[in-house]
Tab-separated table of C-alpha atoms in Angstrom:
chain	number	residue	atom	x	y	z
M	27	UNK	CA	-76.113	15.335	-82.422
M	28	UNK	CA	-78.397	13.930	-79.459
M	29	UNK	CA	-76.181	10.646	-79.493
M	30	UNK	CA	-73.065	12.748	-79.403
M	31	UNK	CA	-73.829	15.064	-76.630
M	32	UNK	CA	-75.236	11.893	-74.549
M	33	UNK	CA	-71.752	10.448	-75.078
M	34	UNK	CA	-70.069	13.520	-74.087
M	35	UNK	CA	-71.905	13.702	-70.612
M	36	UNK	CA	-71.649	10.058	-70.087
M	37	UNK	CA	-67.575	10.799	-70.385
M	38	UNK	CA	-67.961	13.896	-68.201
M	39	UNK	CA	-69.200	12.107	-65.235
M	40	UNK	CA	-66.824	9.180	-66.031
M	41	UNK	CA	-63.781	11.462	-66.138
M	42	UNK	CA	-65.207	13.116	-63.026
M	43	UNK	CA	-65.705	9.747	-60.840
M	44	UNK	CA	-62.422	8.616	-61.648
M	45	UNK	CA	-60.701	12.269	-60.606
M	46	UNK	CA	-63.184	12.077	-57.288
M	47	UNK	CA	-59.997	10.571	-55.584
M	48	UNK	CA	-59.536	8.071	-52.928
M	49	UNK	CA	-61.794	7.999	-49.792
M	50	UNK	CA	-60.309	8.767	-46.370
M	51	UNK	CA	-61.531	5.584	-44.962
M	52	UNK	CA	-60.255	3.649	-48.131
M	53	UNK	CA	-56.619	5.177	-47.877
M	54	UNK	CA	-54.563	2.941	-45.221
M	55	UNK	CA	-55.294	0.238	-47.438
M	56	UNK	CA	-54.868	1.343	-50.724
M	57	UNK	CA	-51.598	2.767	-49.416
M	58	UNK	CA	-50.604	-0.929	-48.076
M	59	UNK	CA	-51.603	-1.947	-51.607
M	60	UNK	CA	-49.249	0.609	-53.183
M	61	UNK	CA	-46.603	-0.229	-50.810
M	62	UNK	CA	-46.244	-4.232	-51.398
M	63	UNK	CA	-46.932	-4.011	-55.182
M	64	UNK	CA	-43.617	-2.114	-54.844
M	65	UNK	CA	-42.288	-4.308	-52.832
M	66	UNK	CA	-43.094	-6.995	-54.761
M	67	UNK	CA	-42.126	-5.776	-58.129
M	68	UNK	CA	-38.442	-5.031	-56.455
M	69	UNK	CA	-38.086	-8.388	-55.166
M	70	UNK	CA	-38.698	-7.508	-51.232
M	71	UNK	CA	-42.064	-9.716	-50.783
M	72	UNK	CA	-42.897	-13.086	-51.540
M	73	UNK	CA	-46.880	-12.392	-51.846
M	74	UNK	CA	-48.671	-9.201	-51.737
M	75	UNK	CA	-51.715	-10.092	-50.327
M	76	UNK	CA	-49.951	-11.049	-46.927
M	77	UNK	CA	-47.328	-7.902	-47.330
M	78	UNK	CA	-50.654	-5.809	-47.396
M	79	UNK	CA	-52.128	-7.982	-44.341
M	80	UNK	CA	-48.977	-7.249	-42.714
M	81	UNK	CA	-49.191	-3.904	-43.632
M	82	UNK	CA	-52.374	-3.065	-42.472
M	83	UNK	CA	-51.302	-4.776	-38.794
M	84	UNK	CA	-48.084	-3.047	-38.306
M	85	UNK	CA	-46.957	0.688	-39.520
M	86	UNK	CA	-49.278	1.526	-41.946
M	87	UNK	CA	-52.709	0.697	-39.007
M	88	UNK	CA	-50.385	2.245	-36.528
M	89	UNK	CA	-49.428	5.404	-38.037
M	90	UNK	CA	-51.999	5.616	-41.190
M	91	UNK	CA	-54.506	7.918	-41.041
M	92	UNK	CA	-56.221	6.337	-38.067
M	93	UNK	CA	-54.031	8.181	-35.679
M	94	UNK	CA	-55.366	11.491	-37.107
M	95	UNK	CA	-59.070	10.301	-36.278
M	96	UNK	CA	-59.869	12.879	-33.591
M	97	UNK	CA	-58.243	16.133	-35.502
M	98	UNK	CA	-60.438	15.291	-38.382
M	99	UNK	CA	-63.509	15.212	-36.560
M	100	UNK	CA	-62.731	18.643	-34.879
M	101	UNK	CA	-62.063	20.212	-38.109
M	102	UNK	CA	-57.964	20.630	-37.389
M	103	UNK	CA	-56.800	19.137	-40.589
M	104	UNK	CA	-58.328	18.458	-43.754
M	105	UNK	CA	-58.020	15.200	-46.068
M	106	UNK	CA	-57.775	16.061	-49.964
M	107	UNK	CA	-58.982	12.932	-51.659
M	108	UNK	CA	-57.403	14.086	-55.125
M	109	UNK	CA	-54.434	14.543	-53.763
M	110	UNK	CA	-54.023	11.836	-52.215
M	111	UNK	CA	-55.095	9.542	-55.199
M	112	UNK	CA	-51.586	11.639	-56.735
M	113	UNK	CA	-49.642	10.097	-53.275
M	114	UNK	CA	-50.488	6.911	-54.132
M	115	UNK	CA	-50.085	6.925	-58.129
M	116	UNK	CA	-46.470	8.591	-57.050
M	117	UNK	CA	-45.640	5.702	-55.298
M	118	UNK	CA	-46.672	3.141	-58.188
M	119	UNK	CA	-45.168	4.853	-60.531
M	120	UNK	CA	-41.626	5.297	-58.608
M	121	UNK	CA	-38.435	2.998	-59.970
M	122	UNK	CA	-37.028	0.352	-57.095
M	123	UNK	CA	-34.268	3.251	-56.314
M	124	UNK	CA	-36.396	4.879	-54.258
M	125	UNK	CA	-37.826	3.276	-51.061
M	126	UNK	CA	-41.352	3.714	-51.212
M	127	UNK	CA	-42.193	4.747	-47.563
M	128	UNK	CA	-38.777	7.088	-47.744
M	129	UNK	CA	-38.274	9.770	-45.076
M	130	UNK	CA	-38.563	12.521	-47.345
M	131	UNK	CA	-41.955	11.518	-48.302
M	132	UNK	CA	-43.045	10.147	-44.230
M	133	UNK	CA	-41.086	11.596	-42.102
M	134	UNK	CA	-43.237	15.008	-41.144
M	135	UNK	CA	-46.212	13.048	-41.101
M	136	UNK	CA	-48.529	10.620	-43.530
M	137	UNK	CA	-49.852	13.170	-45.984
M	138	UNK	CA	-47.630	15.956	-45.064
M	139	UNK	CA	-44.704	16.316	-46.977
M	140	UNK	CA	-44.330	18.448	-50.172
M	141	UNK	CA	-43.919	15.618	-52.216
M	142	UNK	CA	-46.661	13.791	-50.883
M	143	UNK	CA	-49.329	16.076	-49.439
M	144	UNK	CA	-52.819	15.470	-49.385
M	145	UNK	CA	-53.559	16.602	-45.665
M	146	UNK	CA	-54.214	20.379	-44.934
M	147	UNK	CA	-53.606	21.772	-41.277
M	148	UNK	CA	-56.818	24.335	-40.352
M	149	UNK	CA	-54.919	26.007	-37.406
M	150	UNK	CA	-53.793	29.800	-37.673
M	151	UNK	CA	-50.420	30.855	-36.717
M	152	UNK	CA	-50.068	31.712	-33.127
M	153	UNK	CA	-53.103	29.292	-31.943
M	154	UNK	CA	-52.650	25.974	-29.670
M	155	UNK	CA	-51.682	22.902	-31.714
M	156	UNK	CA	-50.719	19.355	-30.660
M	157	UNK	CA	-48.641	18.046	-33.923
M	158	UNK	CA	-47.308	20.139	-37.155
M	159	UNK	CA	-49.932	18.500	-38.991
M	160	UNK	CA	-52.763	20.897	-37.626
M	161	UNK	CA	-50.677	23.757	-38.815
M	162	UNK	CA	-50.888	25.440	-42.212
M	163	UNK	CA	-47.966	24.672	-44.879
M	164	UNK	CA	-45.549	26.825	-44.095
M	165	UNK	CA	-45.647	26.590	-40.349
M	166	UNK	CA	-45.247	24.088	-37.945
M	167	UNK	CA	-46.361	23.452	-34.492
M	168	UNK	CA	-43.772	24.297	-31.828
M	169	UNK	CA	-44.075	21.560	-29.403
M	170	UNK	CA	-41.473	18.945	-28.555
M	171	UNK	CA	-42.524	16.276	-29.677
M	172	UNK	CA	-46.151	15.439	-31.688
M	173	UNK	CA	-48.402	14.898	-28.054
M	174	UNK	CA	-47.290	18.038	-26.456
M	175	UNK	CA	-48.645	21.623	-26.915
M	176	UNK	CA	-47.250	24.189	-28.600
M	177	UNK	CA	-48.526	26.770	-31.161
M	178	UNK	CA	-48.507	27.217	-34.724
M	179	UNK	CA	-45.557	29.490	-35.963
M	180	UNK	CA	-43.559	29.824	-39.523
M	181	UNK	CA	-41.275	27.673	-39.858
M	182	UNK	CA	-37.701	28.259	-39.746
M	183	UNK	CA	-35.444	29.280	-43.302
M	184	UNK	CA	-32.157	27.898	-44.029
M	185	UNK	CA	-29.319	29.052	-41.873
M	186	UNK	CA	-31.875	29.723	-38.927
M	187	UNK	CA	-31.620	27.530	-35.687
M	188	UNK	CA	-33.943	25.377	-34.951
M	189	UNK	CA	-35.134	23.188	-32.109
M	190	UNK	CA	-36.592	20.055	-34.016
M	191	UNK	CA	-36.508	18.921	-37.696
M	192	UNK	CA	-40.323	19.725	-38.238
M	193	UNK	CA	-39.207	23.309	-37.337
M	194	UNK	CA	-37.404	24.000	-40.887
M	195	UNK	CA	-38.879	24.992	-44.010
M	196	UNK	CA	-39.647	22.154	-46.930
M	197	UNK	CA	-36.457	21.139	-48.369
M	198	UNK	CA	-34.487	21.963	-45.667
M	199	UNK	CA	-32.825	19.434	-43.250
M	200	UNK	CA	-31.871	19.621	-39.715
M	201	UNK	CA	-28.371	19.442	-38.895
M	202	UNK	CA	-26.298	20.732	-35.445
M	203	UNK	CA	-29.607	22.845	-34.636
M	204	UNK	CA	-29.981	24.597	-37.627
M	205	UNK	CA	-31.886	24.331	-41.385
M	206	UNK	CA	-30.121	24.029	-43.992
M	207	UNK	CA	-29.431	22.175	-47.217
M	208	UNK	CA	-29.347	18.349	-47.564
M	209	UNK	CA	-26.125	17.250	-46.781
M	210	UNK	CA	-24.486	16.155	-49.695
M	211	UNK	CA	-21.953	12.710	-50.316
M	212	UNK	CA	-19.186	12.707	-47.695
M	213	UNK	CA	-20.595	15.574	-45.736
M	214	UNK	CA	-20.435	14.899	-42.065
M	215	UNK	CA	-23.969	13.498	-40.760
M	216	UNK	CA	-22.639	12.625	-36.642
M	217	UNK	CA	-25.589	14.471	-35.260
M	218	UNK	CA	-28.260	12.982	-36.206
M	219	UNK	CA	-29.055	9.378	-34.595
M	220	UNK	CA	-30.013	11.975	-31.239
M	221	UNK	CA	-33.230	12.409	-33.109
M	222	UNK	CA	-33.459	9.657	-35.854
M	223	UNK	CA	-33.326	12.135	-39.025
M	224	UNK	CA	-31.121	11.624	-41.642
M	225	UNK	CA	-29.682	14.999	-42.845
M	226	UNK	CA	-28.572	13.760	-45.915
M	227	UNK	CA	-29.763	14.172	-49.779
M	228	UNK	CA	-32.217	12.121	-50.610
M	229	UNK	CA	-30.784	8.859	-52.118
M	230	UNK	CA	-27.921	8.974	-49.301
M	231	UNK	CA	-27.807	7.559	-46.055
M	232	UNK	CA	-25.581	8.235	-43.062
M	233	UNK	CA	-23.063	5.235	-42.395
M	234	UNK	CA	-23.015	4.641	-39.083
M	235	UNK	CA	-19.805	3.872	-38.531
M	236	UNK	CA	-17.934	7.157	-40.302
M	237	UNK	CA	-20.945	9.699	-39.671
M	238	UNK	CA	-20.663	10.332	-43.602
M	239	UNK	CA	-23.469	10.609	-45.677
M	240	UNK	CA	-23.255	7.922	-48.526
M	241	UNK	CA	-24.192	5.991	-51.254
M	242	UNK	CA	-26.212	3.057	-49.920
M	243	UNK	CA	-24.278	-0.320	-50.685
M	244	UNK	CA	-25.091	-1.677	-54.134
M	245	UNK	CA	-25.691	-5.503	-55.200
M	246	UNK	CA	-22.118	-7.651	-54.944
M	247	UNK	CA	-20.752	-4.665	-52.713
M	248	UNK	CA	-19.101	-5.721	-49.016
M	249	UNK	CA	-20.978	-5.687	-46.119
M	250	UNK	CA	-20.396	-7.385	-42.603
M	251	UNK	CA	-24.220	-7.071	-40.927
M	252	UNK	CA	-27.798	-5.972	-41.976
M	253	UNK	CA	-26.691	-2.767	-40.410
M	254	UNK	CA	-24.286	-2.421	-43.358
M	255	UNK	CA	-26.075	0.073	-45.226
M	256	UNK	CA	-26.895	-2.059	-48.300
M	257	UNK	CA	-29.625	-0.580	-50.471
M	258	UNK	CA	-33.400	-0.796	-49.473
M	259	UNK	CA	-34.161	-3.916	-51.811
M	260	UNK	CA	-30.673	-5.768	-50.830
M	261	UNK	CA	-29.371	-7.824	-47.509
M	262	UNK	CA	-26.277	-8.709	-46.203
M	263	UNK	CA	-25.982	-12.521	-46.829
M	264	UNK	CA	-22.561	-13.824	-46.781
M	265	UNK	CA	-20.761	-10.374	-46.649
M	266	UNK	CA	-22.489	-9.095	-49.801
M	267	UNK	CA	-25.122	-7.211	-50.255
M	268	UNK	CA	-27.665	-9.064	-52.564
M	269	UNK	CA	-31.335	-9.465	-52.584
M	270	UNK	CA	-33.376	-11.468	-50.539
M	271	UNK	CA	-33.541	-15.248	-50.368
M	272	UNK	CA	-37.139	-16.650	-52.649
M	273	UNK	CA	-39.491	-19.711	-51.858
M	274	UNK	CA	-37.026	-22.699	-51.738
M	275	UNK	CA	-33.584	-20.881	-52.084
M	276	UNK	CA	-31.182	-22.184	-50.045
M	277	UNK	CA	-30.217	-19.388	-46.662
M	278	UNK	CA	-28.449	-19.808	-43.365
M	279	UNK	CA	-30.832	-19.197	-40.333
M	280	UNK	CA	-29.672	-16.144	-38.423
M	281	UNK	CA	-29.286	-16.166	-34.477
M	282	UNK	CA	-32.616	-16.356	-32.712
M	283	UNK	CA	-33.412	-12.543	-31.750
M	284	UNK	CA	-36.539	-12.029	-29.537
M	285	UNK	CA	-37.641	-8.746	-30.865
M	286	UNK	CA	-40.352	-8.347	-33.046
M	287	UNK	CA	-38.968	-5.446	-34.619
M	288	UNK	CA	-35.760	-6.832	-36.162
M	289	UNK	CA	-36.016	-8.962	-38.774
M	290	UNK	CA	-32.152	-10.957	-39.805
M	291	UNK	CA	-33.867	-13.145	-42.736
M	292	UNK	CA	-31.766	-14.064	-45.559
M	293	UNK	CA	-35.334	-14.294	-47.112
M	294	UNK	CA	-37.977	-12.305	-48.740
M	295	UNK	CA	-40.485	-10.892	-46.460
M	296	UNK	CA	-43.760	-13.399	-45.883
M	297	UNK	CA	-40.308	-16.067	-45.793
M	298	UNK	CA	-38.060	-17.612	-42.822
M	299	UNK	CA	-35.345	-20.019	-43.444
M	300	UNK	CA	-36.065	-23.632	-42.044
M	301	UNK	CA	-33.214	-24.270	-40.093
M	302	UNK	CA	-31.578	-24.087	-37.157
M	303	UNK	CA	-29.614	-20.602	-35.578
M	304	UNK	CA	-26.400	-20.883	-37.776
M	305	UNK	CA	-27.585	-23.962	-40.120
M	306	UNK	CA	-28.049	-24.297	-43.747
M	307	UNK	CA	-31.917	-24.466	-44.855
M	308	UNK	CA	-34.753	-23.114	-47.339
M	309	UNK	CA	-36.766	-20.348	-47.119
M	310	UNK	CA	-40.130	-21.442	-46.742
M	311	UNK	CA	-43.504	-19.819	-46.017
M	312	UNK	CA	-44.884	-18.366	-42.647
M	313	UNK	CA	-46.357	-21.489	-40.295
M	314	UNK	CA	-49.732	-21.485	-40.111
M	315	UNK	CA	-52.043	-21.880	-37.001
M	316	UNK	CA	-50.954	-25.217	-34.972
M	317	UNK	CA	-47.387	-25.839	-36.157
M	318	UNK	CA	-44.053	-26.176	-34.042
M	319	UNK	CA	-42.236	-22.800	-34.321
M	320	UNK	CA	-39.099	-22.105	-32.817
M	321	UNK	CA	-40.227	-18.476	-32.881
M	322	UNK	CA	-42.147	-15.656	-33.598
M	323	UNK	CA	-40.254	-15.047	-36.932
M	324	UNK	CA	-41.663	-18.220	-38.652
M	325	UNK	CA	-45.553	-17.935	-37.569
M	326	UNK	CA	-48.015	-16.082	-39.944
M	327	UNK	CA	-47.707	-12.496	-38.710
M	328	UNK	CA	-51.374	-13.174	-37.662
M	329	UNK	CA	-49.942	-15.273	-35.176
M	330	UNK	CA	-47.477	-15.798	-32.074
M	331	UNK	CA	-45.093	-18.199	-31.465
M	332	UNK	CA	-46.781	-19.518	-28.021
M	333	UNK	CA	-44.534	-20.868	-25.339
M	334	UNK	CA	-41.127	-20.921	-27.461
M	335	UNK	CA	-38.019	-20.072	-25.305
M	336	UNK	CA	-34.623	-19.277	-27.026
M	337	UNK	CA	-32.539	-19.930	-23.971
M	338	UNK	CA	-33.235	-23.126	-24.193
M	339	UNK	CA	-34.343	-24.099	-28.039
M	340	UNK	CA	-37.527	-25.274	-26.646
M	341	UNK	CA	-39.629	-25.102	-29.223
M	342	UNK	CA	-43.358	-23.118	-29.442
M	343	UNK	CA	-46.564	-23.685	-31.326
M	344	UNK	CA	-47.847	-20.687	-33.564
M	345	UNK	CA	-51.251	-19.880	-32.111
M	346	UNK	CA	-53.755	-17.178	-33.257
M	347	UNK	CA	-53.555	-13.692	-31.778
M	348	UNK	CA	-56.699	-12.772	-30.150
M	349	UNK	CA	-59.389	-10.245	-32.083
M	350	UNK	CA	-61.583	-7.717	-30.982
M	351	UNK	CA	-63.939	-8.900	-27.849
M	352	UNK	CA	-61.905	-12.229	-27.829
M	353	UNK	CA	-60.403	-13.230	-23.664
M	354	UNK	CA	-57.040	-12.574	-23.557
M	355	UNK	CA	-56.095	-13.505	-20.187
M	356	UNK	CA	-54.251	-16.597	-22.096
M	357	UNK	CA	-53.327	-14.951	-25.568
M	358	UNK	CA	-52.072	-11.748	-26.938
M	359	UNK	CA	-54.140	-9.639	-28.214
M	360	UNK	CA	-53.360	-8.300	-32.280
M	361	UNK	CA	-51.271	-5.649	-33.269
M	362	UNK	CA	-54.017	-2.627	-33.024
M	363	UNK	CA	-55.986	-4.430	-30.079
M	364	UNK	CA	-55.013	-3.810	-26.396
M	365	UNK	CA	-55.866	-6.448	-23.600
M	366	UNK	CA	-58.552	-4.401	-21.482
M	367	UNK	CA	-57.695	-4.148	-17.579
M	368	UNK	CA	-61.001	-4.192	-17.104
M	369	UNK	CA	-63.014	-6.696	-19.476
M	370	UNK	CA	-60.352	-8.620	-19.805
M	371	UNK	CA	-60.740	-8.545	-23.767
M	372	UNK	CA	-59.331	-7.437	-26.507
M	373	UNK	CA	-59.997	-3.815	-27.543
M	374	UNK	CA	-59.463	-1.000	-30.090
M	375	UNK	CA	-56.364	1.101	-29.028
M	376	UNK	CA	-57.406	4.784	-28.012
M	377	UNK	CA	-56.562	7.416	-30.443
M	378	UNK	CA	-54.675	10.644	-29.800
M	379	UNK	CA	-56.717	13.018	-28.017
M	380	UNK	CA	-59.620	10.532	-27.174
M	381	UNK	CA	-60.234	9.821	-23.545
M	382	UNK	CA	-58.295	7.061	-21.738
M	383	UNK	CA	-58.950	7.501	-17.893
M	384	UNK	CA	-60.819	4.031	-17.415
M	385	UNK	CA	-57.913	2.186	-19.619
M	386	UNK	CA	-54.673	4.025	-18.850
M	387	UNK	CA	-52.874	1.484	-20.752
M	388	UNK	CA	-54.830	1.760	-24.170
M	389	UNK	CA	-53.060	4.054	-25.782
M	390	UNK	CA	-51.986	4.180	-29.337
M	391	UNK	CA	-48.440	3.469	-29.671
M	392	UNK	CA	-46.290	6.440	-29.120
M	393	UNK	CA	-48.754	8.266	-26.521
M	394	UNK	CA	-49.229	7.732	-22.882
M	395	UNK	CA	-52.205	8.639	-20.650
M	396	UNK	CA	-52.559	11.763	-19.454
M	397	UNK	CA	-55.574	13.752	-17.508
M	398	UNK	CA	-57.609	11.473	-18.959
M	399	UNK	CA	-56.508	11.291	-22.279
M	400	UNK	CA	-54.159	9.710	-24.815
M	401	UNK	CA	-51.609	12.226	-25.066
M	402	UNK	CA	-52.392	14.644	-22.333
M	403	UNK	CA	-53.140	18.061	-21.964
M	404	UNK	CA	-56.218	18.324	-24.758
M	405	UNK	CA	-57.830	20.680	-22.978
M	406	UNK	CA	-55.341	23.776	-22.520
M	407	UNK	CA	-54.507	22.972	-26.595
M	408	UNK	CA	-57.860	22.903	-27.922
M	409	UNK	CA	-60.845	24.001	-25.451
């Protein structure tokens, strides 16, 4: 009986540290991890291990939980490790129909959305708030946009208007200034590149070109660009939609674009084809530190394509960006890093809501400095 009761506590705890959840400081990257085993299993990444790297230097560092650093110290929102241990088994679990990082799941906010929530706003109704976030679940915070001031309020239920999409009620969409339902297949989507959110049911996109919501564009359907609409796993590669180019496949190197946004590979991420703009190649692994690039798209996304100009095909070397502390008065500095005005290093960009007056130009991406701080006006939202 001893023996049996031992083995029943021993299970307890076991069953208890496994349902403790995931730590906030663990979650960025467990979420990258979620992300590229996704995108790996659906054919979108060459290697996971550099998808997460990637990952954890681009959207998911940018606009992970980091950015929420300063409301969880004052007690404005509260993580849920349990639930978000559910986000992330949600995501694992999902088939490669749905995009893992889809609006419907993002869009109000990492950790916010009914079918993904795992942060809890602290804020009462009618108090200051900066973002939606610090609100409870059925409200939302009333300012423009999420690094102005407004105040918590209830949010908006279908058929009321509205002045934002964070405004309506879960489940409801935002659509010529009011809340309603998704928008279903053919339904008329034109107002909605103003502010980026697609109206449309989930599964559906808006075509661009007749302001219809739609079907995205399956594998062997037409296309004529990337912009084409051609499901979240597919590209447009010879005016079909079919899945990305793998290690050694033969692909047609796109025109040279110089922003590091867009990305015209025929090939699977962590890939760039080998050839010149317009000429038959293989996709081929990132460069690595030291190698002739003709630009940023075939370095390591650890590094930059250093001196490479497209005007005139003159060709670059891939060089390291600079880390934390590092001079950058010759190099740029990493994704999360700003080049100090001051030390002339490489720094940690300021938060939202942390103070910014000696380095107005360290703000997180999306904020500016204001009286001092990143985002402005902290003091007449929370004294």
């Amino acid at each position: 009986m001893y023996g049996y009761r031992t083995a029943l506590a021993i299970l307890g705890l076991w069953l208890a540290a496994c349902s403790s959840g995931v730590k906030q400081e663990d979650f960025d990257a467990e979420l990258a991890e979620a992300v590229c085993e996704k995108y790996v299993q659906c054919g979108v990444s060459h290697d996971e291990d550099s998808c997460k790297r990637n990952q954890l230097q681009g959207l998911i560092g940018q606009r992970g939980l980091t950015q929420y650093r300063e409301d969880f110290r004052a007690g404005r929102i509260r993580y849920d490790a349990t639930a978000a241990s559910a986000c992330l088994e949600k995501i694992r679990t999902s088939t490669c129909d749905v995009y893992p990082l889809h609006a419907r799941l993002f869009t109000p906010g990492v950790g916010m959305s009914v079918d993904c929530r795992f942060l809890f706003g602290e804020v009462e109704d009618g108090e200051p708030c900066h973002g939606s976030g610090e609100c409870g679940a059925r409200s939302a915070c009333t300012s423009e946009n999420l690094f102005s001031c407004g105040t918590c309020q209830p949010r908006r239920a279908e058929g009321m208007t509205s002045a934002s999409p964070s405004l309506c009620e879960e489940g409801l969409v935002y659509s010529q200034s009011i809340c309603r339902k998704p928008l279903a297949e053919g339904e008329s989507c034109a107002d909605s590149g103003a502010s980026g959110h697609v109206p449309c049911e989930q599964g559906l996109i808006c075509d661009l070109d007749t302001q219809r919501c739609r079907r995205p564009t399956a594998q062997g359907e037409a296309c004529e660009s990337w912009w084409s609409g051609c499901h979240w796993t597919l590209t447009c590669i010879d005016g079909t939609c079919q899945p990305p180019r793998g290690e050694g496949a033969g692909c047609t190197s796109e025109p040279r674009n110089t922003s590091p946004v867009l990305d015209l590979s025929q090939c699977q991420q962590e890939l760039f084809c080998d050839a010149e703009p317009g000429a038959p190649g293989k996709c081929r692994e990132l460069l690595d530190e030291g190698a002739s690039c003709r630009d940023f798209q075939e370095c390591d996304r650890s590094l930059y394509c250093d001196g490479y100009d497209p005007s005139s095909a003159q060709r670059g070397t891939c060089r390291r960006l600079a880390g934390q502390d590092e001079d950058c008065t010759e190099r740029l500095c990493g994704n999360l890093l700003h080049c100090s005005e001051t030390s002339h290093t490489c720094q940690p960009r300021r938060q939202f809501g942390e103070p910014c007056a000696d380095e107005p130009k360290a703000c997180v991406l999306g904020t500016t400095c204001a009286q001092g701080t990143c985002g402005g006006s902290d003091s007449s939202c929370h004294p």
